Each structure stands twice: as structure tokens, then as C-alpha cells.
Amino acid sequence: GVLACIAILFVGYNIRINQKTALVTVYYANQTIQPKTKITEDMVSRTQVPQSFILGDYYKSYDNIIGKYSNYNTMIAKGSLFYNDLLVEEANLPDAIFYDINEGERVISFPVNTVLTYGNSIMPGNIVDIYVKLIDSSDKVLYGQFFENIETLAVKDSSGKNVFENTEEERTPAFLYFSLPEAKYLLFTSLNYIKGYDNASRIEIVIVPNTAKFDAKDPLATEVTSDYLYKYVLNRISQIDDQKELYEELLNEMEQQEHS
């Protein structure tokens, strides 16, 4: 019995030692990686280390590392393993929407709610049109398409989380993000400024899926062209900040780009 106990202890000890000293393949950063950096093949190397040397949860698959991003608040040190909390998907970066916009464009954050997003049916990648309904100085009700074929970059809740992220948490849309060329960006922000400067009820900005038609819901409303609305913004903003020449120059540039 004594010999049997000694044999069991000996075998168990050797098994535990082998488990601790067994080599496993791990992937590590072969250079210092700054926050919000996409992980590429040249940043990753492979080696083998004893299992007992490894603490914490880390990525064991090479394919699961490549293409992810270092977290926004994380610098991955040279020689470090790729631990789970160091890497995130691009869509989960706080400012991921700024990565894929076209050169020369600027991002707009537009406040929305469930109703304004057609029952939360406007999703990232959807194409939308932007309509404006306003009451001019003669109390005429005017409406028209301001911009068309704008791609939705993201829809986020009030805490900045993606509404359509794969999660069981129910999220309510609070901001819709899209990008515009410089001239259109300036016109849109000017329109928002006028909306805040004047009685806000006189200007309404509406996001409409490009598969739908805007309904002014007013039999006396008159439909006007985009050009009419641009000139309205230019004239009104020039009365506020005396920058009409700058706006006209950008508007001409925008028209030339569209014609080309």
C-alpha cells in the first residue's frame, strides 16, 4: 500500500510538472504598437513558451489577431502577448467612423430618435437623402431636397455605443453620423446655425431613406430646388456673420465638382 501511494504521488507529480513545462505556441508583438493601430502581419511574431509562463486570457489564433485594432487607451509593448482586452474590432473603437471617410470630407453628428430614424430602420451603410422644410421671411412654407445619396456611417446611442452592435442590450438611437465634402459640410453646419439663431420651429431638417419620399404634411407648402435652398442659406448666413464671399466660393466649388 505504501509503495502504491508513493507510485501514485510520483506519477501525479510528473504529470503536473509536464503540464507546467509543456511548450505552447503564442503570438506576440514584435514592435511597440500605438493605440488605435490596425494589427498587420508584420507586427506579429510567433514563439513557444512553457504554459506556466502565461497569465491571463490571450488570443491563441493568428487569424483572430490580424485585422483587429489596439484599443483606444492601450499601447501594446514590444514582446507582449495579444491579450483579449488589448484588441478590439474596428467598429468598436470610439471614433471608428472617422477612419473610412473620403479625403476632404468631414463628419456630421446629427441628433435623431427612434421616430426620426423610421422606427430605428436606418442602419450603417444605408443611403439617405436630407430634406429641409422652412418658413421664410414672408411666412411661406417651403421644402426641398438639400443633399441626396449620403451614406450613413454609424448610428449611436446617447453614450456613444453603436445601436446595431451585436449585443443583447437594447439601445435607442441618439445620433446619426455621415460625412460631407467641405462645401456641403459648411452649408449644412450653416443651416444648423441658422436654425439655432432663428426661431428653431421655422427650420426642420429631416433624414429620409433614399427609398422613401419626403412628405411635407402641409397642403400649402411649396417644393423648391436644392439650389434655392443653398441660396437661402447663403443669404441668411451672410446677414449673420458677413462671410457671404467665402460661402459663395465654396458653393461654386461644390457645383463644379458635381458637374465634373
JSON list of N, CA and C in Angstrom, two decimals, residues 81-131:
[
{"chain": "A", "resi": 81, "resn": "LEU", "atom": "N", "xyz": [2.19, 39.61, -25.32]},
{"chain": "A", "resi": 81, "resn": "LEU", "atom": "CA", "xyz": [1.18, 38.79, -25.97]},
{"chain": "A", "resi": 81, "resn": "LEU", "atom": "C", "xyz": [-0.02, 39.67, -26.31]},
{"chain": "A", "resi": 82, "resn": "PHE", "atom": "N", "xyz": [-0.87, 39.18, -27.19]},
{"chain": "A", "resi": 82, "resn": "PHE", "atom": "CA", "xyz": [-2.07, 39.92, -27.57]},
{"chain": "A", "resi": 82, "resn": "PHE", "atom": "C", "xyz": [-3.21, 39.48, -26.64]},
{"chain": "A", "resi": 83, "resn": "TYR", "atom": "N", "xyz": [-3.28, 40.13, -25.49]},
{"chain": "A", "resi": 83, "resn": "TYR", "atom": "CA", "xyz": [-4.31, 39.79, -24.52]},
{"chain": "A", "resi": 83, "resn": "TYR", "atom": "C", "xyz": [-5.68, 40.29, -25.00]},
{"chain": "A", "resi": 84, "resn": "ASN", "atom": "N", "xyz": [-6.72, 39.63, -24.53]},
{"chain": "A", "resi": 84, "resn": "ASN", "atom": "CA", "xyz": [-8.06, 39.90, -25.03]},
{"chain": "A", "resi": 84, "resn": "ASN", "atom": "C", "xyz": [-8.48, 41.36, -24.88]},
{"chain": "A", "resi": 85, "resn": "ASP", "atom": "N", "xyz": [-8.10, 42.00, -23.78]},
{"chain": "A", "resi": 85, "resn": "ASP", "atom": "CA", "xyz": [-8.56, 43.36, -23.55]},
{"chain": "A", "resi": 85, "resn": "ASP", "atom": "C", "xyz": [-7.69, 44.40, -24.27]},
{"chain": "A", "resi": 86, "resn": "LEU", "atom": "N", "xyz": [-6.65, 43.95, -24.98]},
{"chain": "A", "resi": 86, "resn": "LEU", "atom": "CA", "xyz": [-5.80, 44.89, -25.71]},
{"chain": "A", "resi": 86, "resn": "LEU", "atom": "C", "xyz": [-6.30, 45.15, -27.13]},
{"chain": "A", "resi": 87, "resn": "LEU", "atom": "N", "xyz": [-7.11, 44.25, -27.66]},
{"chain": "A", "resi": 87, "resn": "LEU", "atom": "CA", "xyz": [-7.54, 44.35, -29.05]},
{"chain": "A", "resi": 87, "resn": "LEU", "atom": "C", "xyz": [-9.05, 44.50, -29.14]},
{"chain": "A", "resi": 88, "resn": "VAL", "atom": "N", "xyz": [-9.50, 45.27, -30.14]},
{"chain": "A", "resi": 88, "resn": "VAL", "atom": "CA", "xyz": [-10.94, 45.44, -30.39]},
{"chain": "A", "resi": 88, "resn": "VAL", "atom": "C", "xyz": [-11.18, 45.41, -31.89]},
{"chain": "A", "resi": 89, "resn": "GLU", "atom": "N", "xyz": [-12.42, 45.17, -32.27]},
{"chain": "A", "resi": 89, "resn": "GLU", "atom": "CA", "xyz": [-12.81, 45.30, -33.66]},
{"chain": "A", "resi": 89, "resn": "GLU", "atom": "C", "xyz": [-12.85, 46.78, -34.03]},
{"chain": "A", "resi": 90, "resn": "GLU", "atom": "N", "xyz": [-12.62, 47.09, -35.30]},
{"chain": "A", "resi": 90, "resn": "GLU", "atom": "CA", "xyz": [-12.60, 48.48, -35.74]},
{"chain": "A", "resi": 90, "resn": "GLU", "atom": "C", "xyz": [-13.90, 49.19, -35.39]},
{"chain": "A", "resi": 91, "resn": "ALA", "atom": "N", "xyz": [-15.03, 48.49, -35.57]},
{"chain": "A", "resi": 91, "resn": "ALA", "atom": "CA", "xyz": [-16.34, 49.11, -35.32]},
{"chain": "A", "resi": 91, "resn": "ALA", "atom": "C", "xyz": [-16.53, 49.51, -33.86]},
{"chain": "A", "resi": 92, "resn": "ASN", "atom": "N", "xyz": [-15.75, 48.91, -32.95]},
{"chain": "A", "resi": 92, "resn": "ASN", "atom": "CA", "xyz": [-15.91, 49.19, -31.54]},
{"chain": "A", "resi": 92, "resn": "ASN", "atom": "C", "xyz": [-14.97, 50.26, -31.02]},
{"chain": "A", "resi": 93, "resn": "LEU", "atom": "N", "xyz": [-14.13, 50.81, -31.90]},
{"chain": "A", "resi": 93, "resn": "LEU", "atom": "CA", "xyz": [-13.32, 51.96, -31.49]},
{"chain": "A", "resi": 93, "resn": "LEU", "atom": "C", "xyz": [-14.26, 53.15, -31.29]},
{"chain": "A", "resi": 94, "resn": "PRO", "atom": "N", "xyz": [-14.02, 53.99, -30.28]},
{"chain": "A", "resi": 94, "resn": "PRO", "atom": "CA", "xyz": [-14.92, 55.12, -30.02]},
{"chain": "A", "resi": 94, "resn": "PRO", "atom": "C", "xyz": [-15.10, 56.04, -31.21]},
{"chain": "A", "resi": 95, "resn": "ASP", "atom": "N", "xyz": [-14.06, 56.21, -32.02]},
{"chain": "A", "resi": 95, "resn": "ASP", "atom": "CA", "xyz": [-14.15, 57.12, -33.17]},
{"chain": "A", "resi": 95, "resn": "ASP", "atom": "C", "xyz": [-13.90, 56.37, -34.47]},
{"chain": "A", "resi": 96, "resn": "ALA", "atom": "N", "xyz": [-14.37, 55.13, -34.54]},
{"chain": "A", "resi": 96, "resn": "ALA", "atom": "CA", "xyz": [-14.11, 54.30, -35.72]},
{"chain": "A", "resi": 96, "resn": "ALA", "atom": "C", "xyz": [-14.67, 54.92, -37.00]},
{"chain": "A", "resi": 97, "resn": "ILE", "atom": "N", "xyz": [-15.73, 55.69, -36.88]},
{"chain": "A", "resi": 97, "resn": "ILE", "atom": "CA", "xyz": [-16.35, 56.27, -38.07]},
{"chain": "A", "resi": 97, "resn": "ILE", "atom": "C", "xyz": [-15.43, 57.26, -38.79]},
{"chain": "A", "resi": 98, "resn": "PHE", "atom": "N", "xyz": [-14.40, 57.76, -38.12]},
{"chain": "A", "resi": 98, "resn": "PHE", "atom": "CA", "xyz": [-13.50, 58.72, -38.74]},
{"chain": "A", "resi": 98, "resn": "PHE", "atom": "C", "xyz": [-12.43, 58.06, -39.60]},
{"chain": "A", "resi": 99, "resn": "TYR", "atom": "N", "xyz": [-12.37, 56.73, -39.60]},
{"chain": "A", "resi": 99, "resn": "TYR", "atom": "CA", "xyz": [-11.28, 56.04, -40.29]},
{"chain": "A", "resi": 99, "resn": "TYR", "atom": "C", "xyz": [-11.53, 55.86, -41.78]},
{"chain": "A", "resi": 100, "resn": "ASP", "atom": "N", "xyz": [-12.80, 55.72, -42.18]},
{"chain": "A", "resi": 100, "resn": "ASP", "atom": "CA", "xyz": [-13.10, 55.33, -43.56]},
{"chain": "A", "resi": 100, "resn": "ASP", "atom": "C", "xyz": [-13.73, 56.44, -44.39]},
{"chain": "A", "resi": 101, "resn": "ILE", "atom": "N", "xyz": [-13.68, 57.67, -43.94]},
{"chain": "A", "resi": 101, "resn": "ILE", "atom": "CA", "xyz": [-14.29, 58.74, -44.72]},
{"chain": "A", "resi": 101, "resn": "ILE", "atom": "C", "xyz": [-13.35, 59.14, -45.86]},
{"chain": "A", "resi": 102, "resn": "ASN", "atom": "N", "xyz": [-13.93, 59.66, -46.92]},
{"chain": "A", "resi": 102, "resn": "ASN", "atom": "CA", "xyz": [-13.16, 60.07, -48.08]},
{"chain": "A", "resi": 102, "resn": "ASN", "atom": "C", "xyz": [-12.31, 61.30, -47.76]},
{"chain": "A", "resi": 103, "resn": "GLU", "atom": "N", "xyz": [-11.21, 61.42, -48.46]},
{"chain": "A", "resi": 103, "resn": "GLU", "atom": "CA", "xyz": [-10.31, 62.56, -48.25]},
{"chain": "A", "resi": 103, "resn": "GLU", "atom": "C", "xyz": [-11.06, 63.85, -48.57]},
{"chain": "A", "resi": 104, "resn": "GLY", "atom": "N", "xyz": [-10.90, 64.83, -47.71]},
{"chain": "A", "resi": 104, "resn": "GLY", "atom": "CA", "xyz": [-11.55, 66.12, -47.93]},
{"chain": "A", "resi": 104, "resn": "GLY", "atom": "C", "xyz": [-12.95, 66.21, -47.37]},
{"chain": "A", "resi": 105, "resn": "GLU", "atom": "N", "xyz": [-13.43, 65.13, -46.73]},
{"chain": "A", "resi": 105, "resn": "GLU", "atom": "CA", "xyz": [-14.77, 65.15, -46.15]},
{"chain": "A", "resi": 105, "resn": "GLU", "atom": "C", "xyz": [-14.69, 65.30, -44.63]},
{"chain": "A", "resi": 106, "resn": "ARG", "atom": "N", "xyz": [-15.79, 65.76, -44.05]},
{"chain": "A", "resi": 106, "resn": "ARG", "atom": "CA", "xyz": [-15.85, 65.94, -42.60]},
{"chain": "A", "resi": 106, "resn": "ARG", "atom": "C", "xyz": [-17.13, 65.29, -42.07]},
{"chain": "A", "resi": 107, "resn": "VAL", "atom": "N", "xyz": [-17.03, 64.79, -40.85]},
{"chain": "A", "resi": 107, "resn": "VAL", "atom": "CA", "xyz": [-18.13, 64.01, -40.27]},
{"chain": "A", "resi": 107, "resn": "VAL", "atom": "C", "xyz": [-19.15, 64.92, -39.58]},
{"chain": "A", "resi": 108, "resn": "ILE", "atom": "N", "xyz": [-20.42, 64.61, -39.82]},
{"chain": "A", "resi": 108, "resn": "ILE", "atom": "CA", "xyz": [-21.53, 65.29, -39.17]},
{"chain": "A", "resi": 108, "resn": "ILE", "atom": "C", "xyz": [-22.14, 64.35, -38.14]},
{"chain": "A", "resi": 109, "resn": "SER", "atom": "N", "xyz": [-22.42, 64.86, -36.96]},
{"chain": "A", "resi": 109, "resn": "SER", "atom": "CA", "xyz": [-23.16, 64.13, -35.93]},
{"chain": "A", "resi": 109, "resn": "SER", "atom": "C", "xyz": [-24.53, 64.78, -35.82]},
{"chain": "A", "resi": 110, "resn": "PHE", "atom": "N", "xyz": [-25.56, 64.06, -36.27]},
{"chain": "A", "resi": 110, "resn": "PHE", "atom": "CA", "xyz": [-26.90, 64.64, -36.35]},
{"chain": "A", "resi": 110, "resn": "PHE", "atom": "C", "xyz": [-27.81, 63.99, -35.30]},
{"chain": "A", "resi": 111, "resn": "PRO", "atom": "N", "xyz": [-28.42, 64.79, -34.40]},
{"chain": "A", "resi": 111, "resn": "PRO", "atom": "CA", "xyz": [-29.28, 64.21, -33.36]},
{"chain": "A", "resi": 111, "resn": "PRO", "atom": "C", "xyz": [-30.56, 63.61, -33.94]},
{"chain": "A", "resi": 112, "resn": "VAL", "atom": "N", "xyz": [-30.90, 62.41, -33.51]},
{"chain": "A", "resi": 112, "resn": "VAL", "atom": "CA", "xyz": [-32.09, 61.72, -34.00]},
{"chain": "A", "resi": 112, "resn": "VAL", "atom": "C", "xyz": [-32.77, 61.01, -32.83]},
{"chain": "A", "resi": 113, "resn": "ASN", "atom": "N", "xyz": [-33.86, 60.35, -33.13]},
{"chain": "A", "resi": 113, "resn": "ASN", "atom": "CA", "xyz": [-34.51, 59.45, -32.19]},
{"chain": "A", "resi": 113, "resn": "ASN", "atom": "C", "xyz": [-35.12, 58.30, -32.98]},
{"chain": "A", "resi": 114, "resn": "THR", "atom": "N", "xyz": [-35.86, 57.45, -32.32]},
{"chain": "A", "resi": 114, "resn": "THR", "atom": "CA", "xyz": [-36.42, 56.28, -33.00]},
{"chain": "A", "resi": 114, "resn": "THR", "atom": "C", "xyz": [-37.36, 56.68, -34.12]},
{"chain": "A", "resi": 115, "resn": "VAL", "atom": "N", "xyz": [-38.15, 57.73, -33.90]},
{"chain": "A", "resi": 115, "resn": "VAL", "atom": "CA", "xyz": [-39.10, 58.18, -34.92]},
{"chain": "A", "resi": 115, "resn": "VAL", "atom": "C", "xyz": [-38.36, 58.74, -36.13]},
{"chain": "A", "resi": 116, "resn": "LEU", "atom": "N", "xyz": [-37.37, 59.58, -35.88]},
{"chain": "A", "resi": 116, "resn": "LEU", "atom": "CA", "xyz": [-36.64, 60.23, -36.98]},
{"chain": "A", "resi": 116, "resn": "LEU", "atom": "C", "xyz": [-35.80, 59.24, -37.79]},
{"chain": "A", "resi": 117, "resn": "THR", "atom": "N", "xyz": [-35.52, 58.07, -37.21]},
{"chain": "A", "resi": 117, "resn": "THR", "atom": "CA", "xyz": [-34.79, 57.04, -37.96]},
{"chain": "A", "resi": 117, "resn": "THR", "atom": "C", "xyz": [-35.74, 55.97, -38.49]},
{"chain": "A", "resi": 118, "resn": "TYR", "atom": "N", "xyz": [-37.01, 56.38, -38.70]},
{"chain": "A", "resi": 118, "resn": "TYR", "atom": "CA", "xyz": [-38.02, 55.48, -39.28]},
{"chain": "A", "resi": 118, "resn": "TYR", "atom": "C", "xyz": [-38.13, 54.18, -38.49]},
{"chain": "A", "resi": 119, "resn": "GLY", "atom": "N", "xyz": [-38.36, 54.35, -37.18]},
{"chain": "A", "resi": 119, "resn": "GLY", "atom": "CA", "xyz": [-38.51, 53.18, -36.33]},
{"chain": "A", "resi": 119, "resn": "GLY", "atom": "C", "xyz": [-37.22, 52.41, -36.18]},
{"chain": "A", "resi": 120, "resn": "ASN", "atom": "N", "xyz": [-36.11, 53.16, -36.13]},
{"chain": "A", "resi": 120, "resn": "ASN", "atom": "CA", "xyz": [-34.78, 52.55, -35.97]},
{"chain": "A", "resi": 120, "resn": "ASN", "atom": "C", "xyz": [-34.43, 51.63, -37.15]},
{"chain": "A", "resi": 121, "resn": "SER", "atom": "N", "xyz": [-34.85, 52.03, -38.34]},
{"chain": "A", "resi": 121, "resn": "SER", "atom": "CA", "xyz": [-34.59, 51.21, -39.53]},
{"chain": "A", "resi": 121, "resn": "SER", "atom": "C", "xyz": [-33.46, 51.75, -40.39]},
{"chain": "A", "resi": 122, "resn": "ILE", "atom": "N", "xyz": [-32.93, 52.94, -40.07]},
{"chain": "A", "resi": 122, "resn": "ILE", "atom": "CA", "xyz": [-31.77, 53.47, -40.79]},
{"chain": "A", "resi": 122, "resn": "ILE", "atom": "C", "xyz": [-30.51, 52.90, -40.14]},
{"chain": "A", "resi": 123, "resn": "MET", "atom": "N", "xyz": [-29.76, 52.15, -40.92]},
{"chain": "A", "resi": 123, "resn": "MET", "atom": "CA", "xyz": [-28.60, 51.44, -40.39]},
{"chain": "A", "resi": 123, "resn": "MET", "atom": "C", "xyz": [-27.31, 51.92, -41.06]},
{"chain": "A", "resi": 124, "resn": "PRO", "atom": "N", "xyz": [-26.15, 51.65, -40.47]},
{"chain": "A", "resi": 124, "resn": "PRO", "atom": "CA", "xyz": [-24.88, 52.00, -41.12]},
{"chain": "A", "resi": 124, "resn": "PRO", "atom": "C", "xyz": [-24.80, 51.37, -42.51]},
{"chain": "A", "resi": 125, "resn": "GLY", "atom": "N", "xyz": [-24.38, 52.17, -43.48]},
{"chain": "A", "resi": 125, "resn": "GLY", "atom": "CA", "xyz": [-24.30, 51.70, -44.86]},
{"chain": "A", "resi": 125, "resn": "GLY", "atom": "C", "xyz": [-25.51, 52.07, -45.68]},
{"chain": "A", "resi": 126, "resn": "ASN", "atom": "N", "xyz": [-26.63, 52.42, -45.03]},
{"chain": "A", "resi": 126, "resn": "ASN", "atom": "CA", "xyz": [-27.82, 52.84, -45.77]},
{"chain": "A", "resi": 126, "resn": "ASN", "atom": "C", "xyz": [-27.59, 54.20, -46.42]},
{"chain": "A", "resi": 127, "resn": "ILE", "atom": "N", "xyz": [-28.21, 54.40, -47.58]},
{"chain": "A", "resi": 127, "resn": "ILE", "atom": "CA", "xyz": [-28.12, 55.68, -48.29]},
{"chain": "A", "resi": 127, "resn": "ILE", "atom": "C", "xyz": [-29.35, 56.50, -47.96]},
{"chain": "A", "resi": 128, "resn": "VAL", "atom": "N", "xyz": [-29.13, 57.76, -47.59]},
{"chain": "A", "resi": 128, "resn": "VAL", "atom": "CA", "xyz": [-30.23, 58.64, -47.20]},
{"chain": "A", "resi": 128, "resn": "VAL", "atom": "C", "xyz": [-30.17, 59.94, -47.98]},
{"chain": "A", "resi": 129, "resn": "ASP", "atom": "N", "xyz": [-31.30, 60.65, -47.99]},
{"chain": "A", "resi": 129, "resn": "ASP", "atom": "CA", "xyz": [-31.38, 62.00, -48.52]},
{"chain": "A", "resi": 129, "resn": "ASP", "atom": "C", "xyz": [-31.69, 62.94, -47.37]},
{"chain": "A", "resi": 130, "resn": "ILE", "atom": "N", "xyz": [-31.26, 64.18, -47.50]},
{"chain": "A", "resi": 130, "resn": "ILE", "atom": "CA", "xyz": [-31.50, 65.18, -46.46]},
{"chain": "A", "resi": 130, "resn": "ILE", "atom": "C", "xyz": [-32.45, 66.24, -47.02]},
{"chain": "A", "resi": 131, "resn": "TYR", "atom": "N", "xyz": [-33.59, 66.39, -46.36]},
{"chain": "A", "resi": 131, "resn": "TYR", "atom": "CA", "xyz": [-34.59, 67.37, -46.77]},
{"chain": "A", "resi": 131, "resn": "TYR", "atom": "C", "xyz": [-34.67, 68.50, -45.76]}
]
